[in-house]
PDB file of C-alpha atoms in Angstrom:
ATOM      1  CA  MET A   1      50.960 108.791 101.829  1.00 35.00           C
ATOM      2  CA  ARG A   2      51.308 105.878  99.231  1.00 40.00           C
ATOM      3  CA  GLU A   3      49.004 106.711  96.325  1.00 43.00           C
ATOM      4  CA  PHE A   4      45.926 104.829  96.700  1.00 45.00           C
ATOM      5  CA  ASP A   5      46.408 102.678  93.470  1.00 44.00           C
ATOM      6  CA  GLU A   6      50.176 101.863  94.051  1.00 49.00           C
ATOM      7  CA  GLN A   7      50.188  98.408  95.196  1.00 55.00           C
ATOM      8  CA  PRO A   8      52.567  97.203  97.869  1.00 56.00           C
ATOM      9  CA  SER A   9      55.204  94.196  97.378  1.00 56.00           C
ATOM     10  CA  HIS A  10      54.058  91.332  98.613  1.00 66.00           C
ATOM     11  CA  TYR A  11      54.686  90.886 102.475  1.00 71.00           C
ATOM     12  CA  GLU A  12      55.990  94.380 102.769  1.00 84.00           C
ATOM     13  CA  THR A  13      56.512  94.267 106.628  1.00 83.00           C
ATOM     14  CA  TYR A  14      56.838  98.348 106.980  1.00 87.00           C
ATOM     15  CA  ASP A  15      60.080  97.959 109.049  1.00 85.00           C
ATOM     16  CA  GLN A  16      61.421 100.991 107.489  1.00 92.00           C
ATOM     17  CA  SER A  17      58.654 103.361 106.410  1.00 94.00           C
ATOM     18  CA  TYR A  18      54.787 103.336 106.412  1.00 96.00           C
ATOM     19  CA  VAL A  19      52.450 106.049 105.094  1.00 96.00           C
ATOM     20  CA  SER A  20      55.538 108.033 104.371  1.00 95.00           C
ATOM     21  CA  LEU A  21      56.724 108.243 107.920  1.00 97.00           C
ATOM     22  CA  PRO A  22      59.975 106.319 108.947  1.00 96.00           C
ATOM     23  CA  VAL A  23      59.481 103.498 111.182  1.00 96.00           C
ATOM     24  CA  ALA A  24      60.031 103.278 115.007  1.00 96.00           C
ATOM     25  CA  GLU A  25      60.495  99.782 116.628  1.00 93.00           C
ATOM     26  CA  VAL A  26      58.994  99.437 120.039  1.00 94.00           C
ATOM     27  CA  PRO A  27      60.710  99.420 122.406  1.00 92.00           C
ATOM     28  CA  TRP A  28      63.329 101.999 120.693  1.00 90.00           C
ATOM     29  CA  GLN A  29      66.731 100.758 120.298  1.00 80.00           C
ATOM     30  CA  GLY A  30      67.916 103.438 118.019  1.00 71.00           C
ATOM     31  CA  ASP A  31      71.220 105.091 117.672  1.00 68.00           C
ATOM     32  CA  ASP A  32      69.810 108.275 119.270  1.00 72.00           C
ATOM     33  CA  GLU A  33      69.185 107.903 123.203  1.00 78.00           C
ATOM     34  CA  LYS A  34      65.781 109.419 122.977  1.00 89.00           C
ATOM     35  CA  PRO A  35      62.962 108.091 120.399  1.00 93.00           C
ATOM     36  CA  PRO A  36      61.667 110.418 117.923  1.00 94.00           C
ATOM     37  CA  GLU A  37      58.551 112.616 118.479  1.00 96.00           C
ATOM     38  CA  ALA A  38      55.557 110.638 118.598  1.00 97.00           C
ATOM     39  CA  GLY A  39      53.958 112.031 115.527  1.00 97.00           C
ATOM     40  CA  SER A  40      56.894 111.977 113.477  1.00 98.00           C
ATOM     41  CA  ALA A  41      57.173 108.231 112.835  1.00 98.00           C
ATOM     42  CA  ALA A  42      54.987 105.167 112.398  1.00 98.00           C
ATOM     43  CA  TRP A  43      55.451 102.914 115.698  1.00 98.00           C
ATOM     44  CA  ARG A  44      55.827  98.959 115.322  1.00 96.00           C
ATOM     45  CA  LEU A  45      55.023  96.750 117.652  1.00 96.00           C
ATOM     46  CA  SER A  46      55.880  93.402 117.369  1.00 93.00           C
ATOM     47  CA  ALA A  47      56.888  90.288 119.449  1.00 89.00           C
ATOM     48  CA  HIS A  48      60.446  88.790 119.126  1.00 77.00           C
ATOM     49  CA  ALA A  49      60.167  85.143 120.373  1.00 66.00           C
ATOM     50  CA  TYR A  50      63.787  84.109 119.173  1.00 67.00           C
ATOM     51  CA  ASP A  51      65.603  87.704 120.151  1.00 68.00           C
ATOM     52  CA  ASP A  52      66.728  87.719 123.844  1.00 67.00           C
ATOM     53  CA  ASP A  53      67.083  91.512 123.894  1.00 71.00           C
ATOM     54  CA  LEU A  54      63.350  92.255 122.600  1.00 74.00           C
ATOM     55  CA  PRO A  55      60.030  91.301 124.351  1.00 78.00           C
ATOM     56  CA  ASP A  56      58.638  87.884 123.856  1.00 80.00           C
ATOM     57  CA  HIS A  57      55.206  88.934 124.136  1.00 86.00           C
ATOM     58  CA  ILE A  58      53.476  92.077 122.341  1.00 91.00           C
ATOM     59  CA  ALA A  59      51.860  92.786 125.383  1.00 92.00           C
ATOM     60  CA  GLU A  60      55.126  94.082 126.908  1.00 92.00           C
ATOM     61  CA  CYS A  61      55.562  96.357 123.665  1.00 94.00           C
ATOM     62  CA  PHE A  62      52.249  98.053 124.222  1.00 96.00           C
ATOM     63  CA  ASP A  63      53.153  98.695 127.920  1.00 96.00           C
ATOM     64  CA  TRP A  64      56.277 100.357 126.957  1.00 95.00           C
ATOM     65  CA  PHE A  65      54.489 102.298 124.304  1.00 97.00           C
ATOM     66  CA  PHE A  66      52.275 103.922 126.475  1.00 97.00           C
ATOM     67  CA  GLU A  67      55.006 104.437 129.118  1.00 96.00           C
ATOM     68  CA  HIS A  68      57.773 106.148 127.243  1.00 95.00           C
ATOM     69  CA  ILE A  69      55.855 107.477 124.041  1.00 97.00           C
ATOM     70  CA  ASP A  70      53.087 110.770 124.027  1.00 98.00           C
ATOM     71  CA  THR A  71      50.536 108.450 122.198  1.00 98.00           C
ATOM     72  CA  SER A  72      48.299 111.220 121.758  1.00 98.00           C
ATOM     73  CA  GLN A  73      50.425 112.488 118.847  1.00 98.00           C
ATOM     74  CA  VAL A  74      51.028 109.335 117.414  1.00 98.00           C
ATOM     75  CA  THR A  75      49.086 108.622 113.902  1.00 98.00           C
ATOM     76  CA  ALA A  76      50.358 105.574 112.441  1.00 98.00           C
ATOM     77  CA  VAL A  77      50.861 101.969 114.281  1.00 98.00           C
ATOM     78  CA  VAL A  78      52.236  98.604 112.362  1.00 97.00           C
ATOM     79  CA  ILE A  79      51.366  95.385 114.487  1.00 96.00           C
ATOM     80  CA  GLY A  80      53.885  92.746 113.596  1.00 93.00           C
ATOM     81  CA  GLY A  81      53.807  89.544 115.157  1.00 89.00           C
ATOM     82  CA  TRP A  82      52.448  88.362 118.538  1.00 87.00           C
ATOM     83  CA  GLU A  83      54.344  85.218 120.250  1.00 74.00           C
ATOM     84  CA  GLU A  84      53.918  82.715 118.099  1.00 63.00           C
ATOM     85  CA  PRO A  85      50.918  83.608 115.534  1.00 53.00           C
ATOM     86  CA  TYR A  86      49.721  80.509 114.656  1.00 54.00           C
ATOM     87  CA  ASP A  87      49.243  79.752 118.354  1.00 65.00           C
ATOM     88  CA  GLY A  88      46.831  82.206 119.095  1.00 82.00           C
ATOM     89  CA  ASP A  89      44.471  84.843 117.201  1.00 92.00           C
ATOM     90  CA  SER A  90      44.284  88.626 117.332  1.00 94.00           C
ATOM     91  CA  SER A  91      41.376  89.169 119.252  1.00 94.00           C
ATOM     92  CA  HIS A  92      43.767  90.131 122.440  1.00 93.00           C
ATOM     93  CA  LEU A  93      45.408  93.037 120.155  1.00 94.00           C
ATOM     94  CA  VAL A  94      41.981  94.151 119.184  1.00 96.00           C
ATOM     95  CA  ARG A  95      40.606  94.441 122.502  1.00 97.00           C
ATOM     96  CA  ARG A  96      44.001  96.041 123.690  1.00 96.00           C
ATOM     97  CA  LEU A  97      43.844  98.657 120.588  1.00 98.00           C
ATOM     98  CA  ALA A  98      40.196  99.188 120.850  1.00 98.00           C
ATOM     99  CA  ASP A  99      40.399  99.538 125.117  1.00 98.00           C
ATOM    100  CA  GLU A 100      43.305 102.011 124.366  1.00 98.00           C
ATOM    101  CA  ALA A 101      41.387 104.284 121.896  1.00 98.00           C
ATOM    102  CA  GLY A 102      41.347 107.176 124.394  1.00 98.00           C
ATOM    103  CA  ARG A 103      45.198 106.995 124.411  1.00 98.00           C
ATOM    104  CA  LEU A 104      45.584 107.185 120.694  1.00 98.00           C
ATOM    105  CA  PRO A 105      43.166 109.948 119.533  1.00 98.00           C
ATOM    106  CA  GLU A 106      45.126 111.212 116.495  1.00 98.00           C
ATOM    107  CA  LEU A 107      45.623 107.362 114.787  1.00 98.00           C
ATOM    108  CA  ARG A 108      44.825 107.522 111.521  1.00 98.00           C
ATOM    109  CA  SER A 109      46.601 104.690 109.902  1.00 98.00           C
ATOM    110  CA  LEU A 110      46.769 100.920 111.208  1.00 98.00           C
ATOM    111  CA  PHE A 111      48.655  97.960 109.861  1.00 98.00           C
ATOM    112  CA  LEU A 112      47.476  94.628 111.565  1.00 97.00           C
ATOM    113  CA  GLY A 113      49.823  91.336 110.795  1.00 95.00           C
ATOM    114  CA  ALA A 114      52.629  93.089 109.344  1.00 94.00           C
ATOM    115  CA  MET A 115      54.809  89.656 109.024  1.00 91.00           C
ATOM    116  CA  SER A 116      56.956  88.282 106.477  1.00 87.00           C
ATOM    117  CA  PRO A 117      56.801  84.573 105.348  1.00 86.00           C
ATOM    118  CA  GLU A 118      59.757  83.981 107.768  1.00 83.00           C
ATOM    119  CA  ASP A 119      57.944  85.427 110.713  1.00 84.00           C
ATOM    120  CA  CYS A 120      54.580  83.391 109.715  1.00 88.00           C
ATOM    121  CA  GLU A 121      53.292  82.256 106.370  1.00 91.00           C
ATOM    122  CA  ILE A 122      50.388  84.478 105.641  1.00 94.00           C
ATOM    123  CA  SER A 123      47.779  81.842 105.936  1.00 93.00           C
ATOM    124  CA  TRP A 124      48.927  80.777 109.299  1.00 92.00           C
ATOM    125  CA  ILE A 125      48.326  84.313 110.446  1.00 94.00           C
ATOM    126  CA  THR A 126      45.377  83.804 112.682  1.00 94.00           C
ATOM    127  CA  GLN A 127      43.108  86.945 112.949  1.00 96.00           C
ATOM    128  CA  SER A 128      39.578  87.332 114.347  1.00 96.00           C
ATOM    129  CA  ASP A 129      36.645  89.966 114.091  1.00 97.00           C
ATOM    130  CA  ILE A 130      38.336  93.448 113.547  1.00 97.00           C
ATOM    131  CA  THR A 131      34.995  95.343 113.480  1.00 97.00           C
ATOM    132  CA  PRO A 132      35.860  96.686 117.020  1.00 98.00           C
ATOM    133  CA  LEU A 133      38.630  98.877 115.442  1.00 98.00           C
ATOM    134  CA  LEU A 134      36.721 100.649 113.317  1.00 98.00           C
ATOM    135  CA  GLU A 135      34.055 101.233 116.101  1.00 98.00           C
ATOM    136  CA  ALA A 136      36.763 102.454 118.377  1.00 98.00           C
ATOM    137  CA  TYR A 137      38.657 104.705 116.091  1.00 98.00           C
ATOM    138  CA  PRO A 138      36.156 106.938 114.155  1.00 97.00           C
ATOM    139  CA  LYS A 139      38.835 109.002 112.861  1.00 98.00           C
ATOM    140  CA  LEU A 140      40.877 106.123 111.358  1.00 98.00           C
ATOM    141  CA  GLU A 141      41.387 106.700 107.864  1.00 98.00           C
ATOM    142  CA  ARG A 142      43.554 103.517 106.871  1.00 98.00           C
ATOM    143  CA  LEU A 143      42.872 100.098 107.825  1.00 98.00           C
ATOM    144  CA  GLU A 144      45.173  96.932 106.582  1.00 97.00           C
ATOM    145  CA  VAL A 145      45.070  93.527 107.333  1.00 97.00           C
ATOM    146  CA  ARG A 146      46.942  90.622 106.716  1.00 96.00           C
ATOM    147  CA  GLY A 147      45.941  87.084 106.961  1.00 96.00           C
ATOM    148  CA  GLY A 148      42.361  85.527 106.365  1.00 96.00           C
ATOM    149  CA  THR A 149      42.409  82.624 108.920  1.00 95.00           C
ATOM    150  CA  GLY A 150      39.746  83.512 111.375  1.00 95.00           C
ATOM    151  CA  LEU A 151      39.070  86.903 109.929  1.00 97.00           C
ATOM    152  CA  ARG A 152      35.315  88.314 110.592  1.00 97.00           C
ATOM    153  CA  PHE A 153      34.398  91.918 109.653  1.00 95.00           C
ATOM    154  CA  SER A 154      30.830  92.766 110.494  1.00 94.00           C
ATOM    155  CA  PRO A 155      28.618  95.415 108.807  1.00 96.00           C
ATOM    156  CA  VAL A 156      29.347  99.316 110.219  1.00 97.00           C
ATOM    157  CA  ARG A 157      29.134 102.699 109.116  1.00 98.00           C
ATOM    158  CA  HIS A 158      32.352 104.555 109.244  1.00 98.00           C
ATOM    159  CA  GLU A 159      32.628 108.415 108.068  1.00 98.00           C
ATOM    160  CA  SER A 160      36.514 108.351 107.673  1.00 98.00           C
ATOM    161  CA  LEU A 161      37.728 105.264 106.445  1.00 98.00           C
ATOM    162  CA  LYS A 162      39.462 106.012 102.895  1.00 98.00           C
ATOM    163  CA  VAL A 163      41.678 102.899 102.699  1.00 98.00           C
ATOM    164  CA  LEU A 164      40.684  99.194 103.602  1.00 98.00           C
ATOM    165  CA  ARG A 165      42.910  96.183 102.487  1.00 97.00           C
ATOM    166  CA  PHE A 166      43.085  92.652 103.195  1.00 97.00           C
ATOM    167  CA  GLU A 167      46.109  90.793 102.123  1.00 97.00           C
ATOM    168  CA  THR A 168      45.162  86.887 102.303  1.00 97.00           C
ATOM    169  CA  GLY A 169      45.830  83.602 101.235  1.00 95.00           C
ATOM    170  CA  GLY A 170      42.189  82.591 101.936  1.00 97.00           C
ATOM    171  CA  LEU A 171      39.483  85.217 102.387  1.00 98.00           C
ATOM    172  CA  PRO A 172      36.433  84.163 104.128  1.00 98.00           C
ATOM    173  CA  GLY A 173      33.165  84.879 102.311  1.00 98.00           C
ATOM    174  CA  GLU A 174      31.632  86.113 105.285  1.00 97.00           C
ATOM    175  CA  ALA A 175      34.241  88.961 105.530  1.00 97.00           C
ATOM    176  CA  VAL A 176      33.643  89.670 101.796  1.00 98.00           C
ATOM    177  CA  ARG A 177      29.755  90.003 102.432  1.00 98.00           C
ATOM    178  CA  GLY A 178      30.632  92.350 105.495  1.00 98.00           C
ATOM    179  CA  VAL A 179      32.527  94.581 103.700  1.00 98.00           C
ATOM    180  CA  GLY A 180      29.674  94.721 100.938  1.00 97.00           C
ATOM    181  CA  ALA A 181      26.943  95.796 103.708  1.00 98.00           C
ATOM    182  CA  CYS A 182      29.163  98.241 105.214  1.00 98.00           C
ATOM    183  CA  ASP A 183      28.267 102.282 104.518  1.00 98.00           C
ATOM    184  CA  LEU A 184      31.632 103.781 104.020  1.00 98.00           C
ATOM    185  CA  PRO A 185      31.059 107.055 102.573  1.00 98.00           C
ATOM    186  CA  ALA A 186      34.689 108.222 102.444  1.00 98.00           C
ATOM    187  CA  LEU A 187      36.139 105.022 101.342  1.00 98.00           C
ATOM    188  CA  GLU A 188      38.504 105.553  98.127  1.00 98.00           C
ATOM    189  CA  HIS A 189      40.766 102.459  97.819  1.00 98.00           C
ATOM    190  CA  LEU A 190      39.484  98.819  98.586  1.00 98.00           C
ATOM    191  CA  ASP A 191      41.639  95.684  97.890  1.00 97.00           C
ATOM    192  CA  MET A 192      40.903  92.057  98.982  1.00 98.00           C
ATOM    193  CA  TRP A 193      43.034  89.439  98.118  1.00 97.00           C
ATOM    194  CA  PHE A 194      40.652  86.233  97.871  1.00 97.00           C
ATOM    195  CA  GLY A 195      43.369  83.279  97.832  1.00 96.00           C
ATOM    196  CA  VAL A 196      42.205  79.634  97.739  1.00 96.00           C
ATOM    197  CA  ASP A 197      39.738  77.464  99.283  1.00 95.00           C
ATOM    198  CA  THR A 198      42.556  75.173 100.725  1.00 95.00           C
ATOM    199  CA  TYR A 199      43.160  77.994 103.191  1.00 94.00           C
ATOM    200  CA  GLY A 200      39.877  79.277 103.814  1.00 95.00           C
ATOM    201  CA  GLY A 201      39.198  81.219 100.737  1.00 96.00           C
ATOM    202  CA  ASP A 202      35.552  80.468 100.172  1.00 97.00           C
ATOM    203  CA  ALA A 203      34.090  83.623  98.897  1.00 96.00           C
ATOM    204  CA  THR A 204      32.050  83.491  95.871  1.00 97.00           C
ATOM    205  CA  VAL A 205      31.079  85.945  93.138  1.00 97.00           C
ATOM    206  CA  GLY A 206      27.773  86.423  94.970  1.00 97.00           C
ATOM    207  CA  ASP A 207      29.520  87.640  98.030  1.00 98.00           C
ATOM    208  CA  VAL A 208      30.864  90.694  96.105  1.00 98.00           C
ATOM    209  CA  ALA A 209      27.542  92.009  94.988  1.00 98.00           C
ATOM    210  CA  GLY A 210      26.998  94.429  97.711  1.00 97.00           C
ATOM    211  CA  THR A 211      30.495  96.199  97.117  1.00 98.00           C
ATOM    212  CA  LEU A 212      29.829  96.180  93.078  1.00 98.00           C
ATOM    213  CA  GLY A 213      26.453  97.892  93.747  1.00 97.00           C
ATOM    214  CA  GLY A 214      28.553 100.882  94.627  1.00 95.00           C
ATOM    215  CA  GLU A 215      25.548 102.356  96.705  1.00 96.00           C
ATOM    216  CA  ARG A 216      27.217 102.343  99.906  1.00 97.00           C
ATOM    217  CA  LEU A 217      30.977 103.434  98.388  1.00 98.00           C
ATOM    218  CA  PRO A 218      30.402 106.716  96.683  1.00 98.00           C
ATOM    219  CA  ARG A 219      33.746 108.091  96.750  1.00 98.00           C
ATOM    220  CA  LEU A 220      35.375 104.379  95.825  1.00 98.00           C
ATOM    221  CA  ARG A 221      38.191 105.358  93.152  1.00 98.00           C
ATOM    222  CA  HIS A 222      40.363 101.879  93.210  1.00 98.00           C
ATOM    223  CA  LEU A 223      38.934  98.612  93.549  1.00 98.00           C
ATOM    224  CA  GLY A 224      41.349  95.605  93.735  1.00 97.00           C
ATOM    225  CA  LEU A 225      39.632  92.048  93.266  1.00 98.00           C
ATOM    226  CA  GLN A 226      42.745  90.119  93.409  1.00 96.00           C
ATOM    227  CA  ASN A 227      44.634  86.526  94.004  1.00 96.00           C
ATOM    228  CA  SER A 228      41.756  84.405  93.328  1.00 96.00           C
ATOM    229  CA  GLN A 229      40.702  81.232  92.074  1.00 95.00           C
ATOM    230  CA  ILE A 230      37.535  82.846  90.440  1.00 96.00           C
ATOM    231  CA  GLN A 231      39.241  85.832  88.484  1.00 96.00           C
ATOM    232  CA  ASP A 232      37.526  85.141  85.433  1.00 97.00           C
ATOM    233  CA  GLU A 233      33.924  84.928  87.231  1.00 98.00           C
ATOM    234  CA  LEU A 234      34.859  88.135  88.984  1.00 98.00           C
ATOM    235  CA  ALA A 235      36.014  90.071  85.771  1.00 98.00           C
ATOM    236  CA  ALA A 236      32.484  88.926  84.315  1.00 98.00           C
ATOM    237  CA  ALA A 237      30.703  90.314  87.360  1.00 98.00           C
ATOM    238  CA  VAL A 238      32.880  93.851  87.115  1.00 98.00           C
ATOM    239  CA  ALA A 239      31.963  94.014  83.315  1.00 97.00           C
ATOM    240  CA  SER A 240      28.630  94.888  84.408  1.00 97.00           C
ATOM    241  CA  ALA A 241      29.142  96.444  87.931  1.00 98.00           C
ATOM    242  CA  PRO A 242      27.659  99.877  88.692  1.00 98.00           C
ATOM    243  CA  ILE A 243      30.451 100.769  91.079  1.00 98.00           C
ATOM    244  CA  VAL A 244      33.060 100.704  87.882  1.00 98.00           C
ATOM    245  CA  ALA A 245      31.779 103.922  86.538  1.00 97.00           C
ATOM    246  CA  GLY A 246      33.118 105.834  89.255  1.00 98.00           C
ATOM    247  CA  LEU A 247      36.385 104.296  89.554  1.00 98.00           C
ATOM    248  CA  GLU A 248      40.136 105.566  88.351  1.00 98.00           C
ATOM    249  CA  THR A 249      41.878 102.023  88.778  1.00 98.00           C
ATOM    250  CA  LEU A 250      40.664  98.427  88.814  1.00 98.00           C
ATOM    251  CA  SER A 251      42.939  95.503  89.730  1.00 97.00           C
ATOM    252  CA  LEU A 252      41.961  92.221  88.630  1.00 97.00           C
ATOM    253  CA  ALA A 253      45.746  91.099  89.379  1.00 95.00           C
ATOM    254  CA  MET A 254      47.514  88.044  90.908  1.00 94.00           C
ATOM    255  CA  GLY A 255      44.819  85.365  90.119  1.00 93.00           C
ATOM    256  CA  GLY A 256      45.892  84.053  86.519  1.00 87.00           C
ATOM    257  CA  LEU A 257      43.011  85.808  84.512  1.00 95.00           C
ATOM    258  CA  THR A 258      42.531  84.035  81.254  1.00 96.00           C
ATOM    259  CA  ASP A 259      41.194  84.787  77.897  1.00 97.00           C
ATOM    260  CA  ALA A 260      37.617  84.180  79.071  1.00 97.00           C
ATOM    261  CA  GLY A 261      37.736  86.850  81.584  1.00 97.00           C
ATOM    262  CA  ALA A 262      39.546  89.236  79.431  1.00 97.00           C
ATOM    263  CA  GLU A 263      36.757  88.808  76.881  1.00 98.00           C
ATOM    264  CA  ALA A 264      34.071  89.470  79.462  1.00 98.00           C
ATOM    265  CA  LEU A 265      35.744  92.827  80.300  1.00 98.00           C
ATOM    266  CA  LEU A 266      35.897  93.754  76.476  1.00 97.00           C
ATOM    267  CA  SER A 267      32.284  92.610  75.965  1.00 97.00           C
ATOM    268  CA  GLY A 268      31.059  94.427  79.004  1.00 97.00           C
ATOM    269  CA  GLN A 269      30.792  98.440  80.264  1.00 97.00           C
ATOM    270  CA  PRO A 270      33.490 100.720  78.740  1.00 96.00           C
ATOM    271  CA  LEU A 271      36.585 100.828  80.408  1.00 98.00           C
ATOM    272  CA  THR A 272      38.343 103.633  78.729  1.00 97.00           C
ATOM    273  CA  HIS A 273      37.711 106.094  81.506  1.00 98.00           C
ATOM    274  CA  LEU A 274      40.250 104.178  83.724  1.00 98.00           C
ATOM    275  CA  ARG A 275      43.609 105.188  84.438  1.00 98.00           C
ATOM    276  CA  ARG A 276      45.090 101.907  85.144  1.00 98.00           C
ATOM    277  CA  LEU A 277      43.624  98.563  84.483  1.00 98.00           C
ATOM    278  CA  ASP A 278      45.856  95.806  86.388  1.00 97.00           C
ATOM    279  CA  LEU A 279      45.810  92.604  85.067  1.00 96.00           C
ATOM    280  CA  SER A 280      49.250  91.348  85.987  1.00 94.00           C
ATOM    281  CA  HIS A 281      49.918  87.902  86.820  1.00 94.00           C
ATOM    282  CA  HIS A 282      47.618  86.572  84.216  1.00 95.00           C
ATOM    283  CA  ASP A 283      47.108  83.745  81.622  1.00 95.00           C
ATOM    284  CA  ILE A 284      45.949  85.645  78.719  1.00 96.00           C
ATOM    285  CA  GLY A 285      47.128  84.775  75.324  1.00 94.00           C
ATOM    286  CA  PRO A 286      48.882  87.042  73.088  1.00 95.00           C
ATOM    287  CA  GLU A 287      46.150  87.759  70.674  1.00 97.00           C
ATOM    288  CA  MET A 288      43.621  88.742  73.362  1.00 96.00           C
ATOM    289  CA  ARG A 289      46.695  90.988  74.966  1.00 96.00           C
ATOM    290  CA  ALA A 290      46.574  92.786  71.983  1.00 97.00           C
ATOM    291  CA  ARG A 291      43.014  93.156  71.781  1.00 98.00           C
ATOM    292  CA  LEU A 292      42.969  94.766  75.384  1.00 97.00           C
ATOM    293  CA  THR A 293      45.746  97.305  74.765  1.00 97.00           C
ATOM    294  CA  ALA A 294      44.138  98.100  71.215  1.00 98.00           C
ATOM    295  CA  ALA A 295      40.537  98.600  72.758  1.00 98.00           C
ATOM    296  CA  LEU A 296      42.107 100.859  75.908  1.00 98.00           C
ATOM    297  CA  PRO A 297      44.458 103.107  74.070  1.00 96.00           C
ATOM    298  CA  GLY A 298      44.166 105.788  76.838  1.00 95.00           C
ATOM    299  CA  VAL A 299      44.472 103.176  79.694  1.00 98.00           C
ATOM    300  CA  ASP A 300      47.775 101.921  81.480  1.00 98.00           C
ATOM    301  CA  VAL A 301      46.889  98.189  81.235  1.00 98.00           C
ATOM    302  CA  ASP A 302      49.260  96.141  82.859  1.00 96.00           C
ATOM    303  CA  LEU A 303      49.767  92.843  81.602  1.00 96.00           C
ATOM    304  CA  SER A 304      53.349  91.862  83.084  1.00 93.00           C
ATOM    305  CA  GLY A 305      54.061  88.690  84.746  1.00 85.00           C
ATOM    306  CA  PRO A 306      52.111  86.105  82.954  1.00 75.00           C
ATOM    307  CA  GLY A 307      50.932  83.511  85.556  1.00 71.00           C
ATOM    308  CA  THR A 308      51.419  80.138  85.734  1.00 75.00           C
ATOM    309  CA  GLY A 309      47.861  79.028  86.311  1.00 79.00           C
ATOM    310  CA  TYR A 310      48.084  79.635  90.042  1.00 87.00           C
ATOM    311  CA  VAL A 311      46.864  82.106  92.802  1.00 93.00           C
ATOM    312  CA  ALA A 312      49.731  84.260  93.235  1.00 92.00           C
ATOM    313  CA  VAL A 313      49.580  84.218  97.363  1.00 92.00           C
ATOM    314  CA  THR A 314      48.221  81.222  98.818  1.00 92.00           C
ATOM    315  CA  GLU A 315      49.794  79.620 101.906  1.00 88.00           C
TER     316      GLU A 315
END
């Protein structure tokens, strides 16, 4: 499995590997006549509207998957496109996955919406309420979602989830508040890409309060509050947040953090216990960059890729 603090590249579609498993496309069209053993691969289901040799509808992929693969042994599933993603939301996929939970008893890792910009721009991916996935899969350890349009996430208690990631160009505040109200005693890694208000990213610093308090996330070791228009405000909130004391890695990347946000970090609680502080795609001046590295000599401070005053991932 990927190290929890290792960030994926933007728009990684996991068509080669996922959670250290080779990816097998559904329906199987590999060189070998037989598909791989069910538990030895991550299975990728995706509609292919422009390929006559592959299913046009993802429902056909599900049908083939359950007919030809011993899904009782499957541990990882990657969901790509569903028909024309901007013509419908993910609710039918969520329902299908939830309804079929009994046939996927070993599922531990799930990525919903693994599409490239060529498939569908990130803010055109229309999601839905994904809470039923956690309710249906109590043993799920990793849930990753790309696309924030229509995304909803209600408070839930889940005993097994270790990794929760949202990649969006616009993350609804309702979803951010939902995360903060969840009880996730096993969660170690949390990433949220906030995006911009143009694409529905209406979350505020206040929406993160439940997460930053830390009471419901006792095992959290990585926190990523990234890709936002309010990166300096988030940095100021983090500077006094109780959750930080237990972290090993912290990311405030992709949002163009400025000197003001960096000053807030330096003026707040100690960060010397961190292994890594990711501030990449920033707008921090040279003097402040020098202050940061001097103040955190034992911390891997990533100040690469100075930004341009813009959020890294939007449309």
